[in-house]
Short mmCIF file of C-alpha atoms in Angstrom, two decimals:
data_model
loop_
_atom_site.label_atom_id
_atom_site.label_comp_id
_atom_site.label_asym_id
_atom_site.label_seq_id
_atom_site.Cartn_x
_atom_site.Cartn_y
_atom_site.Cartn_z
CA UNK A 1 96.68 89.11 26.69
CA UNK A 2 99.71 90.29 28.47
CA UNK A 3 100.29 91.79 32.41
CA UNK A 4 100.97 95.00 33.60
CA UNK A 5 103.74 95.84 35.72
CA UNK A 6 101.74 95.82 38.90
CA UNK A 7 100.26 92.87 38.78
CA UNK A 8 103.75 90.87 37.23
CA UNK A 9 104.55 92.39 40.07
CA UNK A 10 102.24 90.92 42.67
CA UNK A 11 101.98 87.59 40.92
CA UNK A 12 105.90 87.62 41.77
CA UNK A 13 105.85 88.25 45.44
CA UNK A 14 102.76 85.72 46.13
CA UNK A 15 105.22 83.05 44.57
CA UNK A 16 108.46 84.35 46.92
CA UNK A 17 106.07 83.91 49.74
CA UNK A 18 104.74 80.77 48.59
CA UNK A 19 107.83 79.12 47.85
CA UNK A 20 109.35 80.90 50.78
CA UNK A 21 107.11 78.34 52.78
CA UNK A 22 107.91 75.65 50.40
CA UNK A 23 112.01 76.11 50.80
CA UNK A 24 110.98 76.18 54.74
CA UNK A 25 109.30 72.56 53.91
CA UNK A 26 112.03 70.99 52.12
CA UNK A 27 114.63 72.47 54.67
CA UNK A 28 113.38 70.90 57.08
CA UNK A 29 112.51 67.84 55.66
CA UNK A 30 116.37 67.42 54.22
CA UNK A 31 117.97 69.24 57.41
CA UNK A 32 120.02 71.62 54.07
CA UNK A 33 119.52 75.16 53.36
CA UNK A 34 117.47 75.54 50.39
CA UNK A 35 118.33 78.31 48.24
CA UNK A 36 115.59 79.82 45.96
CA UNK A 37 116.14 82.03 42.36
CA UNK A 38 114.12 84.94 41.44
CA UNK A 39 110.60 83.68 39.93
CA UNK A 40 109.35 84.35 36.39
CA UNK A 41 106.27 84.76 35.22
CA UNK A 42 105.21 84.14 31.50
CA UNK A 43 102.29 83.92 28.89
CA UNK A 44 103.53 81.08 26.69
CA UNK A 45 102.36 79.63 23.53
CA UNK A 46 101.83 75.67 24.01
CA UNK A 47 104.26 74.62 22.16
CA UNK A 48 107.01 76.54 23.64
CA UNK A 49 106.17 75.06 26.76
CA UNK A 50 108.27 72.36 26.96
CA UNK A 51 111.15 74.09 25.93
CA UNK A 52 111.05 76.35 28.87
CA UNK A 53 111.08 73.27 31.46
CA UNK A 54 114.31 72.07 29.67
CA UNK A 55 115.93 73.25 26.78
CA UNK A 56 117.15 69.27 26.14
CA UNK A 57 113.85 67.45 24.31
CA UNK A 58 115.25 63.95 25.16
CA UNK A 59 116.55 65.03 28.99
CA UNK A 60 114.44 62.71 31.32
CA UNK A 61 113.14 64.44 34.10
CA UNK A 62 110.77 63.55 37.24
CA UNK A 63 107.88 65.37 37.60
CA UNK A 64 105.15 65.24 40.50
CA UNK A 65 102.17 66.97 39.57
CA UNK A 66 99.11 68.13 41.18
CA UNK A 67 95.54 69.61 39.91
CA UNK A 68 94.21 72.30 42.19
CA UNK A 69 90.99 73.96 41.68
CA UNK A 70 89.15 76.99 43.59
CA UNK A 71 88.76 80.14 42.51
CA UNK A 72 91.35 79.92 39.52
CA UNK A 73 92.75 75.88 38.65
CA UNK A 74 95.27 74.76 37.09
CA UNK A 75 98.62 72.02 37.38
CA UNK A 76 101.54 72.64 39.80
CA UNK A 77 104.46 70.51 39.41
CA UNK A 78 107.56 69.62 40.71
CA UNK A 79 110.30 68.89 38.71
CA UNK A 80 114.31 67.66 38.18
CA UNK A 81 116.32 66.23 36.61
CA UNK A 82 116.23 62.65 37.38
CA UNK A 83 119.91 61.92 37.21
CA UNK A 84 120.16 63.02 41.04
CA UNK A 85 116.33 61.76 42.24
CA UNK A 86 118.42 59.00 44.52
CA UNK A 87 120.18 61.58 46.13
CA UNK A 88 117.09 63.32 47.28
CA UNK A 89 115.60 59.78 48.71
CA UNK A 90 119.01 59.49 50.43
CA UNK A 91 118.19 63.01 51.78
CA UNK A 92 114.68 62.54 52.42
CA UNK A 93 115.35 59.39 54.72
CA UNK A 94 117.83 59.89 57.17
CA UNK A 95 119.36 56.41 57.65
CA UNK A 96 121.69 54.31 56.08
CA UNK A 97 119.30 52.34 53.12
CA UNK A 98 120.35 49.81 50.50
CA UNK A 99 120.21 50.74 46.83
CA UNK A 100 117.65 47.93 46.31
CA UNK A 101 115.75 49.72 49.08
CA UNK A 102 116.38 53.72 48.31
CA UNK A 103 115.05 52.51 44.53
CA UNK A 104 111.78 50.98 46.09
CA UNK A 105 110.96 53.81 47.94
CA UNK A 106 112.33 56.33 45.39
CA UNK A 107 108.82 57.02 43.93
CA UNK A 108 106.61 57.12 47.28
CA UNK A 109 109.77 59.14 48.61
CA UNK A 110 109.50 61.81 45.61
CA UNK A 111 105.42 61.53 45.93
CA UNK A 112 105.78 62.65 49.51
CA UNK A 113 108.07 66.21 48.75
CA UNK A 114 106.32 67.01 45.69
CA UNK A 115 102.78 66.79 48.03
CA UNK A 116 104.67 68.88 50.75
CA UNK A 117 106.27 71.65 48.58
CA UNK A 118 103.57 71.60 46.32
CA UNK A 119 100.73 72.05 49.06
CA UNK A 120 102.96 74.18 51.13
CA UNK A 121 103.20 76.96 48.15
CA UNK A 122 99.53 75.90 46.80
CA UNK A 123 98.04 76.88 50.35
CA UNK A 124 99.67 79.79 50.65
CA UNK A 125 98.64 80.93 47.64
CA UNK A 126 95.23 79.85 48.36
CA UNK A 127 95.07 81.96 51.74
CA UNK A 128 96.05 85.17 50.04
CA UNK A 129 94.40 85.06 46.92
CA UNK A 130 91.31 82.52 46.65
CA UNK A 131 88.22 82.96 48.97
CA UNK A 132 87.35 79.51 48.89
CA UNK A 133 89.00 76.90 50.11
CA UNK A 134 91.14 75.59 46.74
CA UNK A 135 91.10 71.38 46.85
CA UNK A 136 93.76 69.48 45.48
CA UNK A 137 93.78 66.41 43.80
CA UNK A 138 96.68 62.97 45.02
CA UNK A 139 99.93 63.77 43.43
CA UNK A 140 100.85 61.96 40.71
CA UNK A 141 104.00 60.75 39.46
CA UNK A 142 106.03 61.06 36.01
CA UNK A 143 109.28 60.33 34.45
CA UNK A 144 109.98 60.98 30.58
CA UNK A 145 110.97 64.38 28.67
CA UNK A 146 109.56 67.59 29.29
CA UNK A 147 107.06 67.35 26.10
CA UNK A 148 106.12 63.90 27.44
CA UNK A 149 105.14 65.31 30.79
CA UNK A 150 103.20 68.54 29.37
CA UNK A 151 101.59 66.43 26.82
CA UNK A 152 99.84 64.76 29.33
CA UNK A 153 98.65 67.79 31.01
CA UNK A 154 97.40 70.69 29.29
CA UNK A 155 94.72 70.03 26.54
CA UNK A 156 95.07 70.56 23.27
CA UNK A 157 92.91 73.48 22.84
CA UNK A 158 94.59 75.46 24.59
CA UNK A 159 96.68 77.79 22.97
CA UNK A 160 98.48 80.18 25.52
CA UNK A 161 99.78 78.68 28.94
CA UNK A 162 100.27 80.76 32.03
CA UNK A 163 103.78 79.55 33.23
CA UNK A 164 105.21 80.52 37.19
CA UNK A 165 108.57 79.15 37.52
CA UNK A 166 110.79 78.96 40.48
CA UNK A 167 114.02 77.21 40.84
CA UNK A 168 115.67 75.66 44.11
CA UNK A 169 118.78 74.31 44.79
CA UNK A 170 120.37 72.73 48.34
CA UNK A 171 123.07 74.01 49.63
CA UNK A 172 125.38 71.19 50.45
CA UNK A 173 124.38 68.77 47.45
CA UNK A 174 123.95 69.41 43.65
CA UNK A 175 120.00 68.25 43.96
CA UNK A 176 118.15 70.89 42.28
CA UNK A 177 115.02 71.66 40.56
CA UNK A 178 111.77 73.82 40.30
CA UNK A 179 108.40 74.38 40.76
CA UNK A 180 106.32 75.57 38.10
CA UNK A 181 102.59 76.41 37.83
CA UNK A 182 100.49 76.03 34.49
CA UNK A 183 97.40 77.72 34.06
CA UNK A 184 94.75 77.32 31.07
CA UNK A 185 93.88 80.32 29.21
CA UNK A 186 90.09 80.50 31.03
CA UNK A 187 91.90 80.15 34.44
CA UNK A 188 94.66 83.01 33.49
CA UNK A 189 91.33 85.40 33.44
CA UNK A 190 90.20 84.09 37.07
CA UNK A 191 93.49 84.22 37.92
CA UNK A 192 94.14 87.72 36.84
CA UNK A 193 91.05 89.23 39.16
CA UNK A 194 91.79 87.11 42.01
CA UNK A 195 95.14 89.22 41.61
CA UNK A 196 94.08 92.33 40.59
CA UNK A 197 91.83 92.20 43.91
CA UNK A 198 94.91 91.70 46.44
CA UNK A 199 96.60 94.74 44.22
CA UNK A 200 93.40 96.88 45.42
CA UNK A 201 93.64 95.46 48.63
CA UNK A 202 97.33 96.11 48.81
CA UNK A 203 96.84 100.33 47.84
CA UNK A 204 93.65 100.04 50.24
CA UNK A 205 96.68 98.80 53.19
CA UNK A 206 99.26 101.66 51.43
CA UNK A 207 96.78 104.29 51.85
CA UNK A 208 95.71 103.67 55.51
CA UNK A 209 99.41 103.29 56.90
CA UNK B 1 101.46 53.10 83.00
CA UNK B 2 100.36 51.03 79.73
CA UNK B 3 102.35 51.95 76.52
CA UNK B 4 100.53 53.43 73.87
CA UNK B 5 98.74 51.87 70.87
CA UNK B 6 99.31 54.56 67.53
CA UNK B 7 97.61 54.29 64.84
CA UNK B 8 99.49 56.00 61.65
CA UNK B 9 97.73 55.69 58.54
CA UNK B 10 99.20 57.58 55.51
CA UNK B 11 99.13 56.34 52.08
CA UNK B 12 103.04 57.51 51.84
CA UNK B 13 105.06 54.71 53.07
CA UNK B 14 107.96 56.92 53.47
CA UNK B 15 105.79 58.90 55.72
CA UNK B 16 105.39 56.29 57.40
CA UNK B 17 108.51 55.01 58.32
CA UNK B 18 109.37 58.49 59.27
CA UNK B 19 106.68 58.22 62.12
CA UNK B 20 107.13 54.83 62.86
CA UNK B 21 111.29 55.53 63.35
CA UNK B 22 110.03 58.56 65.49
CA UNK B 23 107.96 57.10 67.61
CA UNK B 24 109.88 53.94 68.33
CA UNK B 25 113.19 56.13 69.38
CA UNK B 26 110.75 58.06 71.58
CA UNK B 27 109.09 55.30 72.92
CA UNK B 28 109.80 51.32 72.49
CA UNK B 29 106.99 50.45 74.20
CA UNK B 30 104.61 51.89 71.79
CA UNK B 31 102.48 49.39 69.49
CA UNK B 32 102.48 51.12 65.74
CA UNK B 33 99.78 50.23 63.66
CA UNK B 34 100.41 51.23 59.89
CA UNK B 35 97.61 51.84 57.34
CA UNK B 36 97.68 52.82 53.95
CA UNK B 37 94.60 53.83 53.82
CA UNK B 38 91.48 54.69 55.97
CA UNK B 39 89.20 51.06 55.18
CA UNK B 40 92.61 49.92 56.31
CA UNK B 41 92.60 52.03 59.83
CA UNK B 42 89.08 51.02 60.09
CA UNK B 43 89.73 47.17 59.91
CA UNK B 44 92.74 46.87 61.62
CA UNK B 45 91.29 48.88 64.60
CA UNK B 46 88.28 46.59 64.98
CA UNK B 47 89.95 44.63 67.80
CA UNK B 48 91.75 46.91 69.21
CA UNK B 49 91.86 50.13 71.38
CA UNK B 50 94.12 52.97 70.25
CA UNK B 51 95.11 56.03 72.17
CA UNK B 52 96.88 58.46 69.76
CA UNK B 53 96.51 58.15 65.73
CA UNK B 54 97.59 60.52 63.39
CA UNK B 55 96.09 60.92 60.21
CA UNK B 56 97.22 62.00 56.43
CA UNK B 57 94.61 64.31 55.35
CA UNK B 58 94.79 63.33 51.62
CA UNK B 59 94.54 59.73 51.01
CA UNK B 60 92.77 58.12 48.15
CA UNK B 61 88.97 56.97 49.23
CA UNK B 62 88.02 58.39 52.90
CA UNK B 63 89.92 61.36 54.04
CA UNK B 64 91.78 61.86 57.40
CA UNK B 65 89.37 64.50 58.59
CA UNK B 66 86.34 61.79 57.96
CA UNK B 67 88.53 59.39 59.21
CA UNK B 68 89.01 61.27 62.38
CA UNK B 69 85.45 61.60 63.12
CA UNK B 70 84.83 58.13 62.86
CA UNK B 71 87.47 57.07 64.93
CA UNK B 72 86.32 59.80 67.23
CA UNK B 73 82.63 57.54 67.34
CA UNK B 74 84.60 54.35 68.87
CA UNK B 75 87.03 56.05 70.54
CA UNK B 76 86.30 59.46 72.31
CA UNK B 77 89.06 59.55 74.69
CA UNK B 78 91.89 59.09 71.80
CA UNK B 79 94.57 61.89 70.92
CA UNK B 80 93.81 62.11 67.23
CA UNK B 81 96.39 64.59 65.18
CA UNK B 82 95.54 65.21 61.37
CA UNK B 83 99.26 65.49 59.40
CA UNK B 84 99.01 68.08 56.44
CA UNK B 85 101.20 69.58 53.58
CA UNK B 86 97.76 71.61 52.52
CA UNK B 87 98.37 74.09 55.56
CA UNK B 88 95.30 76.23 54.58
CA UNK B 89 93.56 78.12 56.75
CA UNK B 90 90.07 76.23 55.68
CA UNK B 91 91.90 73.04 57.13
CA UNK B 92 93.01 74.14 60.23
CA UNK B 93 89.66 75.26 61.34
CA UNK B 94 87.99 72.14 60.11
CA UNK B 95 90.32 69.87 62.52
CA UNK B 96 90.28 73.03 65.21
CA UNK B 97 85.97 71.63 64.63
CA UNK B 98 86.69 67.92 65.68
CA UNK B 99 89.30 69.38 68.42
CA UNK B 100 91.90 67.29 67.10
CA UNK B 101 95.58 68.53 66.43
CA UNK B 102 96.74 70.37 63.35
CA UNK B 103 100.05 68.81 62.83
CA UNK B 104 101.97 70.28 59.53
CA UNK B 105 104.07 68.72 57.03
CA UNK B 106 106.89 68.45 56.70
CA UNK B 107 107.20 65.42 59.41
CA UNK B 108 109.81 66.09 62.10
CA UNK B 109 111.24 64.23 64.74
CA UNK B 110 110.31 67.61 67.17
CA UNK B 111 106.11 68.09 65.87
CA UNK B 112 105.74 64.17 66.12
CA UNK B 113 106.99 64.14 69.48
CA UNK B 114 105.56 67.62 70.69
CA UNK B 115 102.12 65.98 69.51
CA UNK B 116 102.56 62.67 71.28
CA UNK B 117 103.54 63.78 74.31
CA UNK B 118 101.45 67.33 74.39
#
């Protein structure tokens, strides 16, 4: 299985835009300017997952993750390094908190901007390439290594991963991290025509103007 | 003129406070009424009249857009706002259905306040 350079091409932009909504999100929600990296898009084998989230097997890192299905399904996730999680918290709330507190709310806190980037990006997504309405599970919420967290999500039968990766970064603090997408080898297919048709649609717009 | 009873219900907590901090700078007067959950907005709304809510869309059990229509049943004249991260255009037309507002997430101070006072 492997992309050509059109639709690499189109799967790239859909995730600019989509993040592009999601950096708007978090901006707003941490009053920073969020900057964004170039996306990637690869076909990975399972196992070499894990070592594309972070190279470090033991690093602990949070990750929110969601299950969307519609017309393809898969896992989105949120994830960084959990060394500067407080900071975000600190971000995220605006007033003056005690540690004791800023730790009791760290998890609902972290819950809350992985469901607004992640559904920000997810329904943007949705509205240019799905034509159904794509449902979304409750975000859920993980700390260990990067193996720990993908064990838990893809199932062992499947051999090749679809993995969309885009990194952020705020502008005035080192919190940082990325948004990935993980797709199952049946859902790569869906997900493959549900591009392939906004490439036709795309020439179709090319060829009128 | 009467202050306002709000109903918030979200299952986030930091949500939550965000509103609740919004709403009280805005408006001291207001009564807040926090649920978790919609059974929770249900019960604690037995007793009492409300005259804004605003709703999380995706909360374990009931939703906010079943939510909203039930609250709609006891009380037509309330300003009911359904608060979203999934910004689909599926959604939007589904609260545009129960004329209630489409309020997007992220919560800030100027939506909350462009809501409750719209």
């Amino acid at each position: 299985m492997h992309l050509t350079e059109l639709q690499r091409d189109a799967i790239t932009e859909l995730l600019n835009i989509g993040m592009g909504y999601a950096a708007f999100s978090l901006s707003q929600m941490l009053d920073d300017e969020v900057k964004l990296s170039i996306p990637s898009v690869e076909l990975l084998l399972r196992q070499d997952a894990a070592a594309h989230i972070e190279a470090d097997p033991y690093k602990r890192i949070v990750a929110i993750k969601q299950h969307f299905r519609g017309s393809f399904w898969g896992d989105v996730f949120l994830l960084f390094p959990k060394e500067n999680s407080l900071d975000l918290v600190k971000a995220l709330m605006k007033q003056e908190l005690s540690q004791d507190m800023l730790t009791e709310l760290e998890q609902d806190a972290l819950m809350e901007v992985g469901n607004v980037i992640l559904n920000s990006c997810l329904s943007t997504l949705a509205d240019v390439l799905m034509k159904e309405e794509v449902a979304s599970g409750l975000p859920i919420f993980m700390i260990g290594s990067a193996q720990e967290v993908l064990d838990a999500t893809i199932p062992l039968e499947d051999e090749i991963v679809m993995f969309l990766r885009m990194n952020f970064k705020l502008h005035s603090s080192n919190i940082s991290g990325y948004v990935a997408f993980i797709l199952d080898i049946a859902s790569i297919h869906r997900f493959k025509d549900s591009v392939n048709e906004y490439v036709r649609q795309c020439k179709r717009y090319e060829k009128k103007s | 003129m009467i202050p306002p009873t709000i109903l918030v219900v979200d299952d986030s907590r930091v949500s939550r406070m965000l509103i609740r901090t919004i709403i009280n700078h805005s408006n001291p007067e207001a009564t807040v009424i926090e649920a978790s959950n919609a059974e929770e907005a249900l019960s604690k709304t037995q007793s009492t009249d409300i005259t804004i809510a605003t709703l999380d869309l995706n909360m374990p059990g009931m939703d906010g857009l079943l939510l909203a229509s039930t609250l709609l049943e006891r009380f037509p004249q309330a300003k009911i706002g359904l608060l979203t991260a999934n910004i689909q255009d599926a959604v939007k037309q589904k609260a545009e259905a129960l004329k209630i507002s489409f309020i997007s997430k992220p919560i800030t101070e100027e939506k909350i306040l462009k809501f409750l006072n719209g």
